[in-house]
Short mmCIF file of C-alpha atoms and ligand atoms in Angstrom, two decimals:
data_model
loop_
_atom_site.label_atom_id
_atom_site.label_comp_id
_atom_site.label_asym_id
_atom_site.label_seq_id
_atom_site.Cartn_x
_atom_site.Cartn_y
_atom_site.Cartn_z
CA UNK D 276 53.49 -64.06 9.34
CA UNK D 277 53.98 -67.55 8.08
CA UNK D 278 57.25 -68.12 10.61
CA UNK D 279 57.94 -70.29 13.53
CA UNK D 280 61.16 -68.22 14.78
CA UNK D 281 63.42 -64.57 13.91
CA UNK D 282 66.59 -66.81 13.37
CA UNK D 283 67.58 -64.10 10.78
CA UNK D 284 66.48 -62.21 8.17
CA UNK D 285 67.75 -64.41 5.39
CA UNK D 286 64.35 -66.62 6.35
CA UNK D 287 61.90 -63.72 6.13
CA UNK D 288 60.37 -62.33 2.75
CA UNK D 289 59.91 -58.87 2.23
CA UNK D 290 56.33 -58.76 2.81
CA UNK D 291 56.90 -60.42 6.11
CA UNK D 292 59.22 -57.59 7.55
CA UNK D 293 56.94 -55.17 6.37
CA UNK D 294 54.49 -56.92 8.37
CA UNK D 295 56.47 -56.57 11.80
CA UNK D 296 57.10 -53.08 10.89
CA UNK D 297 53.64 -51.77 10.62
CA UNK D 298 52.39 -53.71 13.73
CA UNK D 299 55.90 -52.12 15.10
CA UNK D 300 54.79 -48.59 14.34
CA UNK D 301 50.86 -49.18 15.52
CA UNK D 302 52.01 -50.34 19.04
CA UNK D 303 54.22 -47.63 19.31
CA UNK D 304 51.56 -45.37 18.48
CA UNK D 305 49.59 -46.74 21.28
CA UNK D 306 52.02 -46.38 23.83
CA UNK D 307 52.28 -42.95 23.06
CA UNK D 308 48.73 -42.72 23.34
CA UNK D 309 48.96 -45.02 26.44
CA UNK D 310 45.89 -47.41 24.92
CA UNK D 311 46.59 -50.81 26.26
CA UNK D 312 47.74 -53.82 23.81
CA UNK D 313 47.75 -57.56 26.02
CA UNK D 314 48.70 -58.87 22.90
CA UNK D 315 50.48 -61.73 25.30
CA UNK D 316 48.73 -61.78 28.62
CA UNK D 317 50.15 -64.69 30.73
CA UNK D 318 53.17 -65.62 28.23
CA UNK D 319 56.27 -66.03 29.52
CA UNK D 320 59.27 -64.88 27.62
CA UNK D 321 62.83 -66.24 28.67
CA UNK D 322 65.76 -64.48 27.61
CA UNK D 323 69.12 -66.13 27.24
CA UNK D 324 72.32 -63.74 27.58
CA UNK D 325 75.78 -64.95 26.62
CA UNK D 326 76.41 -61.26 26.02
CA UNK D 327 75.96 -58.35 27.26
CA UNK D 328 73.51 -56.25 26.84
CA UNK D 329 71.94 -53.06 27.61
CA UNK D 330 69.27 -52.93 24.92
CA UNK D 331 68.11 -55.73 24.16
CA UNK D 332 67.67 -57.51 27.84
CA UNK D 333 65.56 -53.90 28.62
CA UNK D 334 63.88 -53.58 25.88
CA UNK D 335 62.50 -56.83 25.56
CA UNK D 336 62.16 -57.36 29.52
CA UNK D 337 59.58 -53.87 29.39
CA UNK D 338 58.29 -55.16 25.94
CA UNK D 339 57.04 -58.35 27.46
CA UNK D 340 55.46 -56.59 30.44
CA UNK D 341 53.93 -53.98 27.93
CA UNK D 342 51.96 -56.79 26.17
CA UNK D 343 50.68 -58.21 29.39
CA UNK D 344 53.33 -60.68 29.89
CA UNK D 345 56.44 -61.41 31.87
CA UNK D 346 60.39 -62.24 31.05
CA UNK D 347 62.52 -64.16 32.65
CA UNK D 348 66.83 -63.02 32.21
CA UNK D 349 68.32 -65.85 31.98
CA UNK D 350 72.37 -65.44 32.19
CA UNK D 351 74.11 -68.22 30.83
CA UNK D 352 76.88 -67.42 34.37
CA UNK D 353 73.90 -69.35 36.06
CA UNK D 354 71.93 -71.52 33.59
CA UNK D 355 73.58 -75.33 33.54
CA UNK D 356 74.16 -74.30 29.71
CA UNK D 357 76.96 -72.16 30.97
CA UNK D 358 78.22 -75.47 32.64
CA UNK D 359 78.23 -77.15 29.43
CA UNK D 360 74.41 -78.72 29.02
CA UNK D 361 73.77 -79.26 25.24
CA UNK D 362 71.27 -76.41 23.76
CA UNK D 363 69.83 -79.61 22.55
CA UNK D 364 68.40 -80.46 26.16
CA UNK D 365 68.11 -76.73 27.73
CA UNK D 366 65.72 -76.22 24.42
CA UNK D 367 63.31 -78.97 24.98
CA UNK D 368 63.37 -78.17 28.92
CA UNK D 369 62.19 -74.70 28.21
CA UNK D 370 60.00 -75.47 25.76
CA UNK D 371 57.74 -77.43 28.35
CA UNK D 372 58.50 -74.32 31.26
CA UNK D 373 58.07 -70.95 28.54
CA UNK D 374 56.15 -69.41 25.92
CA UNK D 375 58.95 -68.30 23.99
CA UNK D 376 62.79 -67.29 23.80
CA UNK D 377 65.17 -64.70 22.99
CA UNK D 378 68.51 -65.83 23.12
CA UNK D 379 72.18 -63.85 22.79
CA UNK D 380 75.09 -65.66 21.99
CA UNK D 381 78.20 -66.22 19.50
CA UNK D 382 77.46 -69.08 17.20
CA UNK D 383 74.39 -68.71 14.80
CA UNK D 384 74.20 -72.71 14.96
CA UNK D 385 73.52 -72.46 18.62
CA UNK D 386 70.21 -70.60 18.25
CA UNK D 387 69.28 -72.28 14.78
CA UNK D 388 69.80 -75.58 17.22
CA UNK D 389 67.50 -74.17 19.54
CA UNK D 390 64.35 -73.87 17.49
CA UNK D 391 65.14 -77.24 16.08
CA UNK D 392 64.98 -78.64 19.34
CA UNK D 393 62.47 -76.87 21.30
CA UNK D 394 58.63 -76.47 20.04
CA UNK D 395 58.16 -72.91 21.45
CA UNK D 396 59.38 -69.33 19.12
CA UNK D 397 63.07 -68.80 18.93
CA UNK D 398 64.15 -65.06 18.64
CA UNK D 399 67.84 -64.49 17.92
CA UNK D 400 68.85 -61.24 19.75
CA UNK D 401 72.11 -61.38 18.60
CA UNK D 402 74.81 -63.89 16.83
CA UNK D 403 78.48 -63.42 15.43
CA UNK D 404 76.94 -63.43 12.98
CA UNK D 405 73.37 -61.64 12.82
CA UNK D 406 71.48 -59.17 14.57
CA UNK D 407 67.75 -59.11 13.28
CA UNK D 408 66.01 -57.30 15.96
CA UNK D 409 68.51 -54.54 15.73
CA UNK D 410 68.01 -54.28 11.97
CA UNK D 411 64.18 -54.46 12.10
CA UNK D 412 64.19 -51.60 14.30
CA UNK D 413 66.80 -49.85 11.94
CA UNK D 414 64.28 -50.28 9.10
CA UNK D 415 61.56 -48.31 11.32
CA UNK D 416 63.33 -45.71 12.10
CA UNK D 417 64.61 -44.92 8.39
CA UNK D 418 60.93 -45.66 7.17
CA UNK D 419 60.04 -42.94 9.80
CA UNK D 420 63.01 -40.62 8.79
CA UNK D 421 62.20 -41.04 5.26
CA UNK D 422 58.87 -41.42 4.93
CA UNK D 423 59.15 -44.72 2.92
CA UNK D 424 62.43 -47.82 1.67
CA UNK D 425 61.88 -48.05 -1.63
CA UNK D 426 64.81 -46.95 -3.54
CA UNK D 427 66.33 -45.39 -0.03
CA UNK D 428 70.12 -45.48 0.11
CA UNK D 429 71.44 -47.83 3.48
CA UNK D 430 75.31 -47.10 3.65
CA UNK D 431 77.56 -49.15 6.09
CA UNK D 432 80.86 -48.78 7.47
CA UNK D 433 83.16 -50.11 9.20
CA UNK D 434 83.36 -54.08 9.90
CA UNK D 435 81.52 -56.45 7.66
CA UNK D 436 80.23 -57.66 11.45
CA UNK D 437 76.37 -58.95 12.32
CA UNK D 438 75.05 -55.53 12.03
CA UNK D 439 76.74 -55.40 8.40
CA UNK D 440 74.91 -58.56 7.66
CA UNK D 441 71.54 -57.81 8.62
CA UNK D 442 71.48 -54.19 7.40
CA UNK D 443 72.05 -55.87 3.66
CA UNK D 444 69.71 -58.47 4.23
CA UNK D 445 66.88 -56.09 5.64
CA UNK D 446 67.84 -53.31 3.30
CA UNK D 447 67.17 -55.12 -0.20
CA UNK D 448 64.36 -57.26 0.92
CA UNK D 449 62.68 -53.76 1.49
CA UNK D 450 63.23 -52.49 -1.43
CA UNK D 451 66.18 -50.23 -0.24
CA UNK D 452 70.08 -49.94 -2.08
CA UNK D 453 72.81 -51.22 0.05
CA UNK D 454 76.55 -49.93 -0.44
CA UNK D 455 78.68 -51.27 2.38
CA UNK D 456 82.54 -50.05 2.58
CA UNK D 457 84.91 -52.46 4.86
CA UNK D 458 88.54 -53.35 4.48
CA UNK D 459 88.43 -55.86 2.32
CA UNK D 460 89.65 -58.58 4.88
CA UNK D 461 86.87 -57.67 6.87
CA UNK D 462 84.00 -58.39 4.12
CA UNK D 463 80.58 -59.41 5.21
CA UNK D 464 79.62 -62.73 5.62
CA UNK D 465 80.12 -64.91 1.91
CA UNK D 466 76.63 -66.20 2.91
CA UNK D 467 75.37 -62.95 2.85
CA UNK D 468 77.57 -61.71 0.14
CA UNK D 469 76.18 -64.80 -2.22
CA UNK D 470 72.84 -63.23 -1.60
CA UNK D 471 73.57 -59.75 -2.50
CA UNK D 472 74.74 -60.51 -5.70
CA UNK D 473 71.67 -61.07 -7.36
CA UNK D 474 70.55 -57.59 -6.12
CA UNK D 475 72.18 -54.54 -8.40
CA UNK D 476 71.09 -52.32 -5.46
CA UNK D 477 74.25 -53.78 -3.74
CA UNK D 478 77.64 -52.76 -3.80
CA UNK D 479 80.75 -53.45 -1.77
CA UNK D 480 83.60 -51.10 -2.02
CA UNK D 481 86.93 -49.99 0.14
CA UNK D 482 86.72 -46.44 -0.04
CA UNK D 483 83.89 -45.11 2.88
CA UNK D 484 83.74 -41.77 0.81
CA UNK D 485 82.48 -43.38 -1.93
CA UNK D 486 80.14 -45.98 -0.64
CA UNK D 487 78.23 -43.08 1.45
CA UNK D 488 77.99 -40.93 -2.04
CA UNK D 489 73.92 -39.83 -1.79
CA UNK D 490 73.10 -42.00 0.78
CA UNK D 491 70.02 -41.47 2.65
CA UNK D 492 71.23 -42.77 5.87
CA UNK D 493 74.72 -43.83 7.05
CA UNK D 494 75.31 -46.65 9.43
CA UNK D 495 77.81 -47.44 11.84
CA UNK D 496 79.09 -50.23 14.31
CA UNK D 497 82.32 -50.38 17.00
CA UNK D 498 85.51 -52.09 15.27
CA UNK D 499 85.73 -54.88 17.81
CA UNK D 500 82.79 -56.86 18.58
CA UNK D 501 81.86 -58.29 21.52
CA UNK D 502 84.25 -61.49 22.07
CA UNK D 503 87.08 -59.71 19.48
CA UNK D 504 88.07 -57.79 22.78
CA UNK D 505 91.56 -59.24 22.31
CA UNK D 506 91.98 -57.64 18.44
CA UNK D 507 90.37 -54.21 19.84
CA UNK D 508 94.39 -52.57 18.90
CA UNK D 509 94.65 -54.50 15.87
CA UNK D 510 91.32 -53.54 14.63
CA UNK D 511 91.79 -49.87 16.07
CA UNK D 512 94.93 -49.63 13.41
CA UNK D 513 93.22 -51.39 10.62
CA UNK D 514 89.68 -49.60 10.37
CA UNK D 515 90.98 -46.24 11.49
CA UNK D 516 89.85 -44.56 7.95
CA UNK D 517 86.85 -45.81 8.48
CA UNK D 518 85.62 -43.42 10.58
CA UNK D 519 82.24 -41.46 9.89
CA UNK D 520 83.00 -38.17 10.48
CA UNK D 521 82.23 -34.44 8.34
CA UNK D 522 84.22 -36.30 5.23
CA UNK D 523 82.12 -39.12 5.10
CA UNK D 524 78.54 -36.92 5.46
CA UNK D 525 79.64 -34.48 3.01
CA UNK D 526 79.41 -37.38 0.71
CA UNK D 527 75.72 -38.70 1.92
CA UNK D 528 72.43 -36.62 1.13
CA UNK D 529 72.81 -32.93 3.02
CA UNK D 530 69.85 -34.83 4.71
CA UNK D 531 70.79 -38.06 5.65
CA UNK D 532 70.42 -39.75 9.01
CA UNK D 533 73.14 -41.36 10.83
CA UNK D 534 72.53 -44.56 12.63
CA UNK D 535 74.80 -46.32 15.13
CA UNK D 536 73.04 -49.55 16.69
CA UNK D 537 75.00 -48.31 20.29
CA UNK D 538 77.10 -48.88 22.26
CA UNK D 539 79.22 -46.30 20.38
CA UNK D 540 82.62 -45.26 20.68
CA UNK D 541 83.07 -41.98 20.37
CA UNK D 542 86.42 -40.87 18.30
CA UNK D 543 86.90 -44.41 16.80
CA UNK D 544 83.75 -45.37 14.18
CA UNK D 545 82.31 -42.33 14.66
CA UNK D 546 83.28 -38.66 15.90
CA UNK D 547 81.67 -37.11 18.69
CA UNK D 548 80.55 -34.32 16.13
CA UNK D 549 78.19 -36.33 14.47
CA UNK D 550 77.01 -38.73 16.95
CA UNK D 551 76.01 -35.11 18.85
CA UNK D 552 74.83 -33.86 15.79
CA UNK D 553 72.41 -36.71 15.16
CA UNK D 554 71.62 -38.09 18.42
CA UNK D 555 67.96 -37.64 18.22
CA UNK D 556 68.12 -40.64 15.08
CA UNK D 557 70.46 -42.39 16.96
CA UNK D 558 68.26 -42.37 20.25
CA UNK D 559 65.15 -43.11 18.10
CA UNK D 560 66.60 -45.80 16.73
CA UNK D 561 67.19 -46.87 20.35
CA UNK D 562 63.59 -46.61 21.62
CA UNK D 563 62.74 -48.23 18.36
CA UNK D 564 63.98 -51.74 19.37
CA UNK D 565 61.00 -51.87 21.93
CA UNK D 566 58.37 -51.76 19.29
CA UNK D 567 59.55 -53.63 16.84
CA UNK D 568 60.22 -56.79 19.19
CA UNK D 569 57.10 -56.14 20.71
CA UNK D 570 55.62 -56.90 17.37
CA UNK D 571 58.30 -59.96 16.36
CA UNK D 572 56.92 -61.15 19.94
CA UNK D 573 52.99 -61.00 19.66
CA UNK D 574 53.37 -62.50 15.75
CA UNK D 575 55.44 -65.33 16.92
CA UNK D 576 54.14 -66.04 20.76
CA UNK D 577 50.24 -65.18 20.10
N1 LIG N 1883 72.26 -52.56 20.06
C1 LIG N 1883 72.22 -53.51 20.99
O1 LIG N 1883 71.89 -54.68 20.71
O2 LIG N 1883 72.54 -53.09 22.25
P1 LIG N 1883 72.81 -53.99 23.51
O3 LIG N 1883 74.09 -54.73 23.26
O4 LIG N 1883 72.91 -53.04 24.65
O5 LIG N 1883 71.67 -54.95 23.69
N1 LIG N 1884 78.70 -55.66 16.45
C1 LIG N 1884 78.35 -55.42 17.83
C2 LIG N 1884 76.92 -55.06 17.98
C3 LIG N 1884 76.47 -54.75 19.36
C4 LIG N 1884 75.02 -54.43 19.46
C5 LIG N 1884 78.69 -56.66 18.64
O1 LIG N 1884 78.41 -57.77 18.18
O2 LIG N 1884 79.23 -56.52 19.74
#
């Protein structure tokens, strides 16, 4: 892989995701098969949290330990950055202390500011407004579900949000259409938007119903992101149609998947029908974040 960091998939070329995703699916096959893989024996890993997390902290904490490594959490309540140090400085500190880090936080600057400033592999596990690791174990699963991208329908709904953003990205750089439905004052990013349009795989539309017509898998994320805590009513009021529920699956492939990146809210995005229904996807999914950043990890840190 010819990249420094996983700032977000807008930096990665197709080929290059495909690349984490087969070493993604070969060291999950050797876990199940418990054959070793100390892809990163001795590396340290330090993992910045803004957030919270439930995923992500785990699942790179064991991944790191899996390859024959160790992480460090890192909450921002007790790093100096919490007290206002610029990223600036806490980037070129850690760069002399770490081997690489993951980092959770709001602005997307903040972590591209990072990797500008540090000399050691920057993994964004989460901005405002991107969530690649999420997405690159979204693309796993489906290729699992599905057998293979290509010309695989990826429908979204609910807030044009990170996950929104990524799943386009990820989804047309491998090959896959992308129909996203969101109110429209909650598009996705114009960033991301200015790169869809050159794909006619993409489409945008109001109506969930229609944007999950065929689709091979339908995606879901919670209405009020992390930091929008204060708009959770407003948003409640405003997305309330888009809901997936049987409506919204009676319009996608009799065998699509459904795919929530978690934590979910039952009986707002999605109804406890259908999460139940398609838990083992969803839970897949889940486990699927540990392999794929074990493979973002050993291409960037080796
Ligand atoms: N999906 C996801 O990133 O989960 P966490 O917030 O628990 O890390
Ligand atoms: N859109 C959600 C994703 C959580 C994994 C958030 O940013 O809170």
């Amino acid at each position: 892989m010819n990249q420094k960091h996983l700032l977000k998939l807008l930096d990665l070329s197709g080929d290059e995701i495909f690349e984490i995703l087969d070493l993604a699916d070969r060291l999950k096959y050797e876990r199940r098969h418990s054959i070793p893989h100390p892809l990163l024996a001795g590396k340290t890993l330090g993992m910045i949290f803004q957030k919270s997390s439930t995923r992500t902290r785990v699942s790179f904490e064991a991944g790191i330990y899996q390859l024959g490594g160790q992480g460090l959490f890192l909450s921002s309540r007790d790093l100096q950055i919490g007290r206002g140090e610029p990223v600036e400085d806490t980037a070129r500190v850690l760069s002399r202390y770490l081997d690489g880090i993951m980092i959770r936080t709001f602005a997307q600057q903040e972590v591209e500011a990072l990797a500008k400033y540090g000399s050691i592999p920057v993994i964004n596990g989460l901005t405002d407004f991107c969530h690649p690791c999420q997405v690159l174990a979204d693309l796993q699963t489906i290729r699992e579900y599905k057998k293979s991208l290509q010309g695989r329908k990826l429908c979204f709904i609910g807030d044009g949000n990170n996950m929104a953003n990524s799943l386009i990205v990820g989804g047309l750089k491998t090959g896959m259409k992308v129909s996203v439905a969101t109110p429209s004052g909650y598009r996705p990013a114009p960033e991301v938007l200015a790169f869809a349009k050159d794909y006619p795989e993409f489409s945008w539309v109001e109506d969930p119903i229609e944007a999950a017509a065929d689709a091979d898998a339908v995606y879901t994320d919670v209405w009020a992101s992390m930091g929008q805590e204060a708009e959770q009513q407003a948003r409640a009021a405003i997305f309330s149609s888009y809901q997936v529920n049987r409506a919204v699956m009676a319009s996608a492939k009799p065998d699509a998947i459904v795919m929530h990146c978690l934590p979910a809210h039952r009986g707002e995005e999605i109804t406890a029908e259908i999460f139940e229904a398609h838990a083992n996807e969803i839970f897949d999914e889940a486990e699927n974040r540990l392999h794929a950043q074990k493979a973002v990890m050993a291409l960037l840190m080796k």
